[in-house]
PDB file of N, CA and C in Angstrom:
ATOM      1  N   MET A  27    -200.328 -60.800 -38.166  1.00  0.00           N
ATOM      2  CA  MET A  27    -199.774 -61.258 -36.910  1.00  0.00           C
ATOM      3  C   MET A  27    -198.668 -62.265 -37.212  1.00  0.00           C
ATOM      4  N   ILE A  28    -197.577 -62.149 -36.463  1.00  0.00           N
ATOM      5  CA  ILE A  28    -196.488 -63.100 -36.676  1.00  0.00           C
ATOM      6  C   ILE A  28    -196.751 -64.364 -35.860  1.00  0.00           C
ATOM      7  N   LYS A  29    -196.108 -65.437 -36.266  1.00  0.00           N
ATOM      8  CA  LYS A  29    -196.375 -66.741 -35.663  1.00  0.00           C
ATOM      9  C   LYS A  29    -196.113 -66.762 -34.163  1.00  0.00           C
ATOM     10  N   THR A  30    -195.032 -66.132 -33.719  1.00  0.00           N
ATOM     11  CA  THR A  30    -194.726 -66.163 -32.284  1.00  0.00           C
ATOM     12  C   THR A  30    -195.824 -65.491 -31.472  1.00  0.00           C
ATOM     13  N   ASP A  31    -196.333 -64.374 -31.959  1.00  0.00           N
ATOM     14  CA  ASP A  31    -197.428 -63.689 -31.261  1.00  0.00           C
ATOM     15  C   ASP A  31    -198.699 -64.536 -31.263  1.00  0.00           C
ATOM     16  N   ALA A  32    -198.956 -65.202 -32.374  1.00  0.00           N
ATOM     17  CA  ALA A  32    -200.144 -66.054 -32.465  1.00  0.00           C
ATOM     18  C   ALA A  32    -200.051 -67.214 -31.476  1.00  0.00           C
ATOM     19  N   ILE A  33    -198.868 -67.789 -31.348  1.00  0.00           N
ATOM     20  CA  ILE A  33    -198.671 -68.888 -30.392  1.00  0.00           C
ATOM     21  C   ILE A  33    -198.888 -68.384 -28.972  1.00  0.00           C
ATOM     22  N   ARG A  34    -198.272 -67.267 -28.637  1.00  0.00           N
ATOM     23  CA  ARG A  34    -198.422 -66.714 -27.280  1.00  0.00           C
ATOM     24  C   ARG A  34    -199.881 -66.390 -26.963  1.00  0.00           C
ATOM     25  N   GLU A  35    -200.545 -65.737 -27.894  1.00  0.00           N
ATOM     26  CA  GLU A  35    -201.940 -65.351 -27.667  1.00  0.00           C
ATOM     27  C   GLU A  35    -202.832 -66.577 -27.489  1.00  0.00           C
ATOM     28  N   THR A  36    -202.616 -67.580 -28.316  1.00  0.00           N
ATOM     29  CA  THR A  36    -203.431 -68.790 -28.249  1.00  0.00           C
ATOM     30  C   THR A  36    -203.179 -69.559 -26.957  1.00  0.00           C
ATOM     31  N   ALA A  37    -201.932 -69.612 -26.537  1.00  0.00           N
ATOM     32  CA  ALA A  37    -201.572 -70.450 -25.394  1.00  0.00           C
ATOM     33  C   ALA A  37    -201.713 -69.759 -24.046  1.00  0.00           C
ATOM     34  N   LYS A  38    -201.881 -68.448 -24.015  1.00  0.00           N
ATOM     35  CA  LYS A  38    -201.842 -67.742 -22.730  1.00  0.00           C
ATOM     36  C   LYS A  38    -202.868 -68.261 -21.731  1.00  0.00           C
ATOM     37  N   ASP A  39    -204.025 -68.654 -22.174  1.00  0.00           N
ATOM     38  CA  ASP A  39    -205.040 -69.198 -21.271  1.00  0.00           C
ATOM     39  C   ASP A  39    -205.171 -70.713 -21.379  1.00  0.00           C
ATOM     40  N   HIS A  40    -204.301 -71.322 -22.176  1.00  0.00           N
ATOM     41  CA  HIS A  40    -204.415 -72.761 -22.431  1.00  0.00           C
ATOM     42  C   HIS A  40    -203.038 -73.432 -22.404  1.00  0.00           C
ATOM     43  N   LEU A  41    -202.234 -73.131 -21.407  1.00  0.00           N
ATOM     44  CA  LEU A  41    -200.893 -73.713 -21.352  1.00  0.00           C
ATOM     45  C   LEU A  41    -200.932 -75.229 -21.191  1.00  0.00           C
ATOM     46  N   HIS A  42    -202.045 -75.759 -20.720  1.00  0.00           N
ATOM     47  CA  HIS A  42    -202.178 -77.203 -20.537  1.00  0.00           C
ATOM     48  C   HIS A  42    -202.449 -77.932 -21.857  1.00  0.00           C
ATOM     49  N   TRP A  43    -202.768 -77.193 -22.920  1.00  0.00           N
ATOM     50  CA  TRP A  43    -203.030 -77.824 -24.203  1.00  0.00           C
ATOM     51  C   TRP A  43    -201.768 -78.471 -24.748  1.00  0.00           C
ATOM     52  N   THR A  44    -201.964 -79.539 -25.520  1.00  0.00           N
ATOM     53  CA  THR A  44    -200.836 -80.167 -26.204  1.00  0.00           C
ATOM     54  C   THR A  44    -200.396 -79.270 -27.361  1.00  0.00           C
ATOM     55  N   ASN A  45    -199.210 -79.558 -27.881  1.00  0.00           N
ATOM     56  CA  ASN A  45    -198.721 -78.794 -29.030  1.00  0.00           C
ATOM     57  C   ASN A  45    -199.687 -78.921 -30.207  1.00  0.00           C
ATOM     58  N   GLN A  46    -200.249 -80.108 -30.398  1.00  0.00           N
ATOM     59  CA  GLN A  46    -201.187 -80.321 -31.501  1.00  0.00           C
ATOM     60  C   GLN A  46    -202.427 -79.443 -31.342  1.00  0.00           C
ATOM     61  N   GLN A  47    -202.951 -79.352 -30.136  1.00  0.00           N
ATOM     62  CA  GLN A  47    -204.124 -78.505 -29.903  1.00  0.00           C
ATOM     63  C   GLN A  47    -203.795 -77.036 -30.170  1.00  0.00           C
ATOM     64  N   ILE A  48    -202.614 -76.612 -29.762  1.00  0.00           N
ATOM     65  CA  ILE A  48    -202.193 -75.226 -30.001  1.00  0.00           C
ATOM     66  C   ILE A  48    -202.047 -74.976 -31.496  1.00  0.00           C
ATOM     67  N   LYS A  49    -201.429 -75.921 -32.211  1.00  0.00           N
ATOM     68  CA  LYS A  49    -201.274 -75.773 -33.664  1.00  0.00           C
ATOM     69  C   LYS A  49    -202.634 -75.625 -34.344  1.00  0.00           C
ATOM     70  N   GLU A  50    -203.580 -76.459 -33.952  1.00  0.00           N
ATOM     71  CA  GLU A  50    -204.912 -76.408 -34.562  1.00  0.00           C
ATOM     72  C   GLU A  50    -205.612 -75.083 -34.269  1.00  0.00           C
ATOM     73  N   GLU A  51    -205.482 -74.591 -33.049  1.00  0.00           N
ATOM     74  CA  GLU A  51    -206.145 -73.336 -32.686  1.00  0.00           C
ATOM     75  C   GLU A  51    -205.489 -72.135 -33.370  1.00  0.00           C
ATOM     76  N   VAL A  52    -204.161 -72.147 -33.497  1.00  0.00           N
ATOM     77  CA  VAL A  52    -203.465 -71.067 -34.207  1.00  0.00           C
ATOM     78  C   VAL A  52    -203.927 -71.040 -35.664  1.00  0.00           C
ATOM     79  N   LYS A  53    -204.055 -72.214 -36.255  1.00  0.00           N
ATOM     80  CA  LYS A  53    -204.511 -72.272 -37.649  1.00  0.00           C
ATOM     81  C   LYS A  53    -205.950 -71.773 -37.764  1.00  0.00           C
ATOM     82  N   ARG A  54    -206.815 -72.189 -36.831  1.00  0.00           N
ATOM     83  CA  ARG A  54    -208.222 -71.792 -36.879  1.00  0.00           C
ATOM     84  C   ARG A  54    -208.386 -70.292 -36.648  1.00  0.00           C
ATOM     85  N   LYS A  55    -207.701 -69.756 -35.625  1.00  0.00           N
ATOM     86  CA  LYS A  55    -207.880 -68.349 -35.257  1.00  0.00           C
ATOM     87  C   LYS A  55    -207.131 -67.377 -36.153  1.00  0.00           C
ATOM     88  N   HIS A  56    -205.921 -67.783 -36.564  1.00  0.00           N
ATOM     89  CA  HIS A  56    -205.043 -66.834 -37.254  1.00  0.00           C
ATOM     90  C   HIS A  56    -204.687 -67.248 -38.680  1.00  0.00           C
ATOM     91  N   GLY A  57    -205.073 -68.449 -39.078  1.00  0.00           N
ATOM     92  CA  GLY A  57    -204.760 -68.907 -40.424  1.00  0.00           C
ATOM     93  C   GLY A  57    -203.282 -69.177 -40.638  1.00  0.00           C
ATOM     94  N   LEU A  58    -202.561 -69.433 -39.563  1.00  0.00           N
ATOM     95  CA  LEU A  58    -201.123 -69.679 -39.647  1.00  0.00           C
ATOM     96  C   LEU A  58    -200.815 -71.133 -39.324  1.00  0.00           C
ATOM     97  N   ILE A  59    -199.845 -71.687 -40.013  1.00  0.00           N
ATOM     98  CA  ILE A  59    -199.390 -73.040 -39.726  1.00  0.00           C
ATOM     99  C   ILE A  59    -198.089 -72.926 -38.941  1.00  0.00           C
ATOM    100  N   VAL A  60    -198.099 -73.491 -37.737  1.00  0.00           N
ATOM    101  CA  VAL A  60    -196.907 -73.451 -36.890  1.00  0.00           C
ATOM    102  C   VAL A  60    -196.462 -74.873 -36.581  1.00  0.00           C
ATOM    103  N   SER A  61    -195.187 -75.026 -36.315  1.00  0.00           N
ATOM    104  CA  SER A  61    -194.628 -76.339 -36.008  1.00  0.00           C
ATOM    105  C   SER A  61    -194.533 -76.535 -34.501  1.00  0.00           C
ATOM    106  N   SER A  62    -194.400 -77.790 -34.103  1.00  0.00           N
ATOM    107  CA  SER A  62    -194.183 -78.084 -32.683  1.00  0.00           C
ATOM    108  C   SER A  62    -192.895 -77.434 -32.206  1.00  0.00           C
ATOM    109  N   SER A  63    -191.886 -77.409 -33.061  1.00  0.00           N
ATOM    110  CA  SER A  63    -190.615 -76.772 -32.690  1.00  0.00           C
ATOM    111  C   SER A  63    -190.809 -75.294 -32.397  1.00  0.00           C
ATOM    112  N   ALA A  64    -191.627 -74.640 -33.197  1.00  0.00           N
ATOM    113  CA  ALA A  64    -191.892 -73.215 -32.964  1.00  0.00           C
ATOM    114  C   ALA A  64    -192.597 -73.021 -31.626  1.00  0.00           C
ATOM    115  N   ILE A  65    -193.552 -73.883 -31.327  1.00  0.00           N
ATOM    116  CA  ILE A  65    -194.268 -73.791 -30.054  1.00  0.00           C
ATOM    117  C   ILE A  65    -193.305 -73.984 -28.893  1.00  0.00           C
ATOM    118  N   ILE A  66    -192.456 -74.987 -28.983  1.00  0.00           N
ATOM    119  CA  ILE A  66    -191.481 -75.258 -27.920  1.00  0.00           C
ATOM    120  C   ILE A  66    -190.538 -74.075 -27.753  1.00  0.00           C
ATOM    121  N   ASN A  67    -190.091 -73.480 -28.851  1.00  0.00           N
ATOM    122  CA  ASN A  67    -189.188 -72.328 -28.766  1.00  0.00           C
ATOM    123  C   ASN A  67    -189.856 -71.114 -28.137  1.00  0.00           C
ATOM    124  N   VAL A  68    -191.158 -70.958 -28.348  1.00  0.00           N
ATOM    125  CA  VAL A  68    -191.865 -69.773 -27.862  1.00  0.00           C
ATOM    126  C   VAL A  68    -192.353 -69.945 -26.427  1.00  0.00           C
ATOM    127  N   ILE A  69    -192.992 -71.078 -26.120  1.00  0.00           N
ATOM    128  CA  ILE A  69    -193.606 -71.229 -24.788  1.00  0.00           C
ATOM    129  C   ILE A  69    -193.117 -72.446 -24.018  1.00  0.00           C
ATOM    130  N   GLY A  70    -192.194 -73.197 -24.591  1.00  0.00           N
ATOM    131  CA  GLY A  70    -191.655 -74.367 -23.900  1.00  0.00           C
ATOM    132  C   GLY A  70    -192.406 -75.642 -24.254  1.00  0.00           C
ATOM    133  N   SER A  71    -191.830 -76.743 -23.833  1.00  0.00           N
ATOM    134  CA  SER A  71    -192.431 -78.046 -24.119  1.00  0.00           C
ATOM    135  C   SER A  71    -193.702 -78.241 -23.296  1.00  0.00           C
ATOM    136  N   HIS A  72    -194.532 -79.146 -23.751  1.00  0.00           N
ATOM    137  CA  HIS A  72    -195.776 -79.449 -23.031  1.00  0.00           C
ATOM    138  C   HIS A  72    -195.449 -79.920 -21.614  1.00  0.00           C
ATOM    139  N   ARG A  73    -194.459 -80.760 -21.476  1.00  0.00           N
ATOM    140  CA  ARG A  73    -194.064 -81.266 -20.154  1.00  0.00           C
ATOM    141  C   ARG A  73    -193.680 -80.111 -19.227  1.00  0.00           C
ATOM    142  N   ARG A  74    -192.870 -79.188 -19.732  1.00  0.00           N
ATOM    143  CA  ARG A  74    -192.461 -78.050 -18.905  1.00  0.00           C
ATOM    144  C   ARG A  74    -193.644 -77.142 -18.572  1.00  0.00           C
ATOM    145  N   ARG A  75    -194.518 -76.930 -19.539  1.00  0.00           N
ATOM    146  CA  ARG A  75    -195.699 -76.096 -19.280  1.00  0.00           C
ATOM    147  C   ARG A  75    -196.575 -76.714 -18.207  1.00  0.00           C
ATOM    148  N   MET A  76    -196.739 -78.022 -18.234  1.00  0.00           N
ATOM    149  CA  MET A  76    -197.552 -78.696 -17.220  1.00  0.00           C
ATOM    150  C   MET A  76    -196.898 -78.580 -15.843  1.00  0.00           C
ATOM    151  N   ARG A  77    -195.589 -78.748 -15.786  1.00  0.00           N
ATOM    152  CA  ARG A  77    -194.866 -78.618 -14.514  1.00  0.00           C
ATOM    153  C   ARG A  77    -194.992 -77.194 -13.982  1.00  0.00           C
ATOM    154  N   ASP A  78    -194.785 -76.223 -14.840  1.00  0.00           N
ATOM    155  CA  ASP A  78    -194.872 -74.818 -14.429  1.00  0.00           C
ATOM    156  C   ASP A  78    -196.281 -74.444 -13.992  1.00  0.00           C
ATOM    157  N   ALA A  79    -197.285 -74.993 -14.669  1.00  0.00           N
ATOM    158  CA  ALA A  79    -198.671 -74.685 -14.308  1.00  0.00           C
ATOM    159  C   ALA A  79    -198.994 -75.208 -12.915  1.00  0.00           C
ATOM    160  N   SER A  80    -198.539 -76.423 -12.602  1.00  0.00           N
ATOM    161  CA  SER A  80    -198.823 -76.959 -11.267  1.00  0.00           C
ATOM    162  C   SER A  80    -198.061 -76.178 -10.213  1.00  0.00           C
ATOM    163  N   LEU A  81    -196.858 -75.748 -10.522  1.00  0.00           N
ATOM    164  CA  LEU A  81    -196.087 -74.925  -9.596  1.00  0.00           C
ATOM    165  C   LEU A  81    -196.781 -73.586  -9.382  1.00  0.00           C
ATOM    166  N   SER A  82    -197.298 -73.004 -10.445  1.00  0.00           N
ATOM    167  CA  SER A  82    -197.985 -71.714 -10.341  1.00  0.00           C
ATOM    168  C   SER A  82    -199.213 -71.798  -9.448  1.00  0.00           C
ATOM    169  N   ILE A  83    -199.956 -72.891  -9.556  1.00  0.00           N
ATOM    170  CA  ILE A  83    -201.148 -73.061  -8.724  1.00  0.00           C
ATOM    171  C   ILE A  83    -200.756 -73.096  -7.256  1.00  0.00           C
ATOM    172  N   ASN A  84    -199.688 -73.832  -6.932  1.00  0.00           N
ATOM    173  CA  ASN A  84    -199.226 -73.909  -5.546  1.00  0.00           C
ATOM    174  C   ASN A  84    -198.717 -72.554  -5.064  1.00  0.00           C
ATOM    175  N   LEU A  85    -197.983 -71.857  -5.908  1.00  0.00           N
ATOM    176  CA  LEU A  85    -197.437 -70.560  -5.517  1.00  0.00           C
ATOM    177  C   LEU A  85    -198.517 -69.504  -5.355  1.00  0.00           C
ATOM    178  N   LEU A  86    -199.580 -69.620  -6.102  1.00  0.00           N
ATOM    179  CA  LEU A  86    -200.667 -68.652  -5.997  1.00  0.00           C
ATOM    180  C   LEU A  86    -201.268 -68.664  -4.594  1.00  0.00           C
ATOM    181  N   GLY A  87    -201.470 -69.838  -4.046  1.00  0.00           N
ATOM    182  CA  GLY A  87    -201.985 -69.943  -2.683  1.00  0.00           C
ATOM    183  C   GLY A  87    -201.029 -69.338  -1.671  1.00  0.00           C
ATOM    184  N   GLU A  88    -199.747 -69.607  -1.852  1.00  0.00           N
ATOM    185  CA  GLU A  88    -198.736 -69.043  -0.954  1.00  0.00           C
ATOM    186  C   GLU A  88    -198.684 -67.524  -1.081  1.00  0.00           C
ATOM    187  N   ALA A  89    -198.823 -67.026  -2.300  1.00  0.00           N
ATOM    188  CA  ALA A  89    -198.803 -65.575  -2.514  1.00  0.00           C
ATOM    189  C   ALA A  89    -199.990 -64.911  -1.819  1.00  0.00           C
ATOM    190  N   ARG A  90    -201.144 -65.551  -1.887  1.00  0.00           N
ATOM    191  CA  ARG A  90    -202.323 -65.001  -1.200  1.00  0.00           C
ATOM    192  C   ARG A  90    -202.097 -64.933   0.307  1.00  0.00           C
ATOM    193  N   LYS A  91    -201.514 -66.001   0.867  1.00  0.00           N
ATOM    194  CA  LYS A  91    -201.212 -66.017   2.308  1.00  0.00           C
ATOM    195  C   LYS A  91    -200.240 -64.896   2.658  1.00  0.00           C
ATOM    196  N   PHE A  92    -199.216 -64.721   1.823  1.00  0.00           N
ATOM    197  CA  PHE A  92    -198.208 -63.686   2.060  1.00  0.00           C
ATOM    198  C   PHE A  92    -198.843 -62.298   2.044  1.00  0.00           C
ATOM    199  N   LEU A  93    -199.675 -62.033   1.039  1.00  0.00           N
ATOM    200  CA  LEU A  93    -200.351 -60.731   0.963  1.00  0.00           C
ATOM    201  C   LEU A  93    -201.239 -60.484   2.179  1.00  0.00           C
ATOM    202  N   LYS A  94    -201.931 -61.507   2.603  1.00  0.00           N
ATOM    203  CA  LYS A  94    -202.798 -61.367   3.774  1.00  0.00           C
ATOM    204  C   LYS A  94    -201.959 -61.101   5.024  1.00  0.00           C
ATOM    205  N   MET A  95    -200.815 -61.773   5.129  1.00  0.00           N
ATOM    206  CA  MET A  95    -199.951 -61.638   6.292  1.00  0.00           C
ATOM    207  C   MET A  95    -199.335 -60.235   6.378  1.00  0.00           C
ATOM    208  N   VAL A  96    -198.885 -59.680   5.252  1.00  0.00           N
ATOM    209  CA  VAL A  96    -198.219 -58.371   5.289  1.00  0.00           C
ATOM    210  C   VAL A  96    -199.202 -57.210   5.183  1.00  0.00           C
ATOM    211  N   GLY A  97    -200.398 -57.464   4.717  1.00  0.00           N
ATOM    212  CA  GLY A  97    -201.429 -56.439   4.751  1.00  0.00           C
ATOM    213  C   GLY A  97    -201.690 -55.672   3.474  1.00  0.00           C
ATOM    214  N   SER A  98    -200.688 -55.519   2.623  1.00  0.00           N
ATOM    215  CA  SER A  98    -200.927 -54.764   1.392  1.00  0.00           C
ATOM    216  C   SER A  98    -199.944 -55.188   0.310  1.00  0.00           C
ATOM    217  N   PHE A  99    -200.340 -54.933  -0.930  1.00  0.00           N
ATOM    218  CA  PHE A  99    -199.473 -55.252  -2.054  1.00  0.00           C
ATOM    219  C   PHE A  99    -198.187 -54.431  -1.995  1.00  0.00           C
ATOM    220  N   GLU A 100    -198.316 -53.163  -1.627  1.00  0.00           N
ATOM    221  CA  GLU A 100    -197.139 -52.287  -1.555  1.00  0.00           C
ATOM    222  C   GLU A 100    -196.129 -52.810  -0.537  1.00  0.00           C
ATOM    223  N   GLN A 101    -196.604 -53.216   0.628  1.00  0.00           N
ATOM    224  CA  GLN A 101    -195.704 -53.754   1.651  1.00  0.00           C
ATOM    225  C   GLN A 101    -195.070 -55.058   1.177  1.00  0.00           C
ATOM    226  N   ALA A 102    -195.843 -55.888   0.520  1.00  0.00           N
ATOM    227  CA  ALA A 102    -195.309 -57.141  -0.009  1.00  0.00           C
ATOM    228  C   ALA A 102    -194.213 -56.858  -1.034  1.00  0.00           C
ATOM    229  N   ARG A 103    -194.456 -55.895  -1.908  1.00  0.00           N
ATOM    230  CA  ARG A 103    -193.462 -55.528  -2.922  1.00  0.00           C
ATOM    231  C   ARG A 103    -192.177 -55.038  -2.265  1.00  0.00           C
ATOM    232  N   ASN A 104    -192.312 -54.207  -1.236  1.00  0.00           N
ATOM    233  CA  ASN A 104    -191.134 -53.695  -0.535  1.00  0.00           C
ATOM    234  C   ASN A 104    -190.347 -54.817   0.130  1.00  0.00           C
ATOM    235  N   LEU A 105    -191.047 -55.750   0.755  1.00  0.00           N
ATOM    236  CA  LEU A 105    -190.371 -56.877   1.397  1.00  0.00           C
ATOM    237  C   LEU A 105    -189.667 -57.760   0.374  1.00  0.00           C
ATOM    238  N   LEU A 106    -190.308 -57.989  -0.760  1.00  0.00           N
ATOM    239  CA  LEU A 106    -189.681 -58.799  -1.803  1.00  0.00           C
ATOM    240  C   LEU A 106    -188.446 -58.108  -2.376  1.00  0.00           C
ATOM    241  N   ALA A 107    -188.511 -56.803  -2.548  1.00  0.00           N
ATOM    242  CA  ALA A 107    -187.349 -56.055  -3.045  1.00  0.00           C
ATOM    243  C   ALA A 107    -186.205 -56.136  -2.046  1.00  0.00           C
ATOM    244  N   LEU A 108    -186.521 -56.029  -0.770  1.00  0.00           N
ATOM    245  CA  LEU A 108    -185.499 -56.136   0.272  1.00  0.00           C
ATOM    246  C   LEU A 108    -184.885 -57.532   0.279  1.00  0.00           C
ATOM    247  N   ALA A 109    -185.717 -58.548   0.181  1.00  0.00           N
ATOM    248  CA  ALA A 109    -185.221 -59.926   0.164  1.00  0.00           C
ATOM    249  C   ALA A 109    -184.331 -60.174  -1.047  1.00  0.00           C
ATOM    250  N   GLU A 110    -184.678 -59.580  -2.174  1.00  0.00           N
ATOM    251  CA  GLU A 110    -183.887 -59.771  -3.390  1.00  0.00           C
ATOM    252  C   GLU A 110    -182.500 -59.151  -3.248  1.00  0.00           C
ATOM    253  N   THR A 111    -182.405 -58.005  -2.592  1.00  0.00           N
ATOM    254  CA  THR A 111    -181.098 -57.353  -2.445  1.00  0.00           C
ATOM    255  C   THR A 111    -180.209 -58.092  -1.460  1.00  0.00           C
ATOM    256  N   GLU A 112    -180.804 -58.840  -0.537  1.00  0.00           N
ATOM    257  CA  GLU A 112    -180.018 -59.566   0.455  1.00  0.00           C
ATOM    258  C   GLU A 112    -179.567 -60.932  -0.030  1.00  0.00           C
ATOM    259  N   SER A 113    -180.104 -61.419  -1.134  1.00  0.00           N
ATOM    260  CA  SER A 113    -179.728 -62.763  -1.582  1.00  0.00           C
ATOM    261  C   SER A 113    -178.574 -62.749  -2.537  1.00  0.00           C
TER     262      SER A 113
END
């Protein structure tokens, strides 16, 4: 496994972890030594990951409301595609 894949796999469910925690887990799971710079290049800085995670939590609630309002995933997808072409 290459380092970038190991970082992504390790961090996918743990974006809130610090770079140090990710480095330790990559070493434990995959036997690879990665740098903080590599982590930042692959998944972004810890600060950005924390900001994005909080934004995702807020957007998830809004997405659920939207799906409930339009009735189906297919209809939601169609509306989003239409909105994208108009912007």
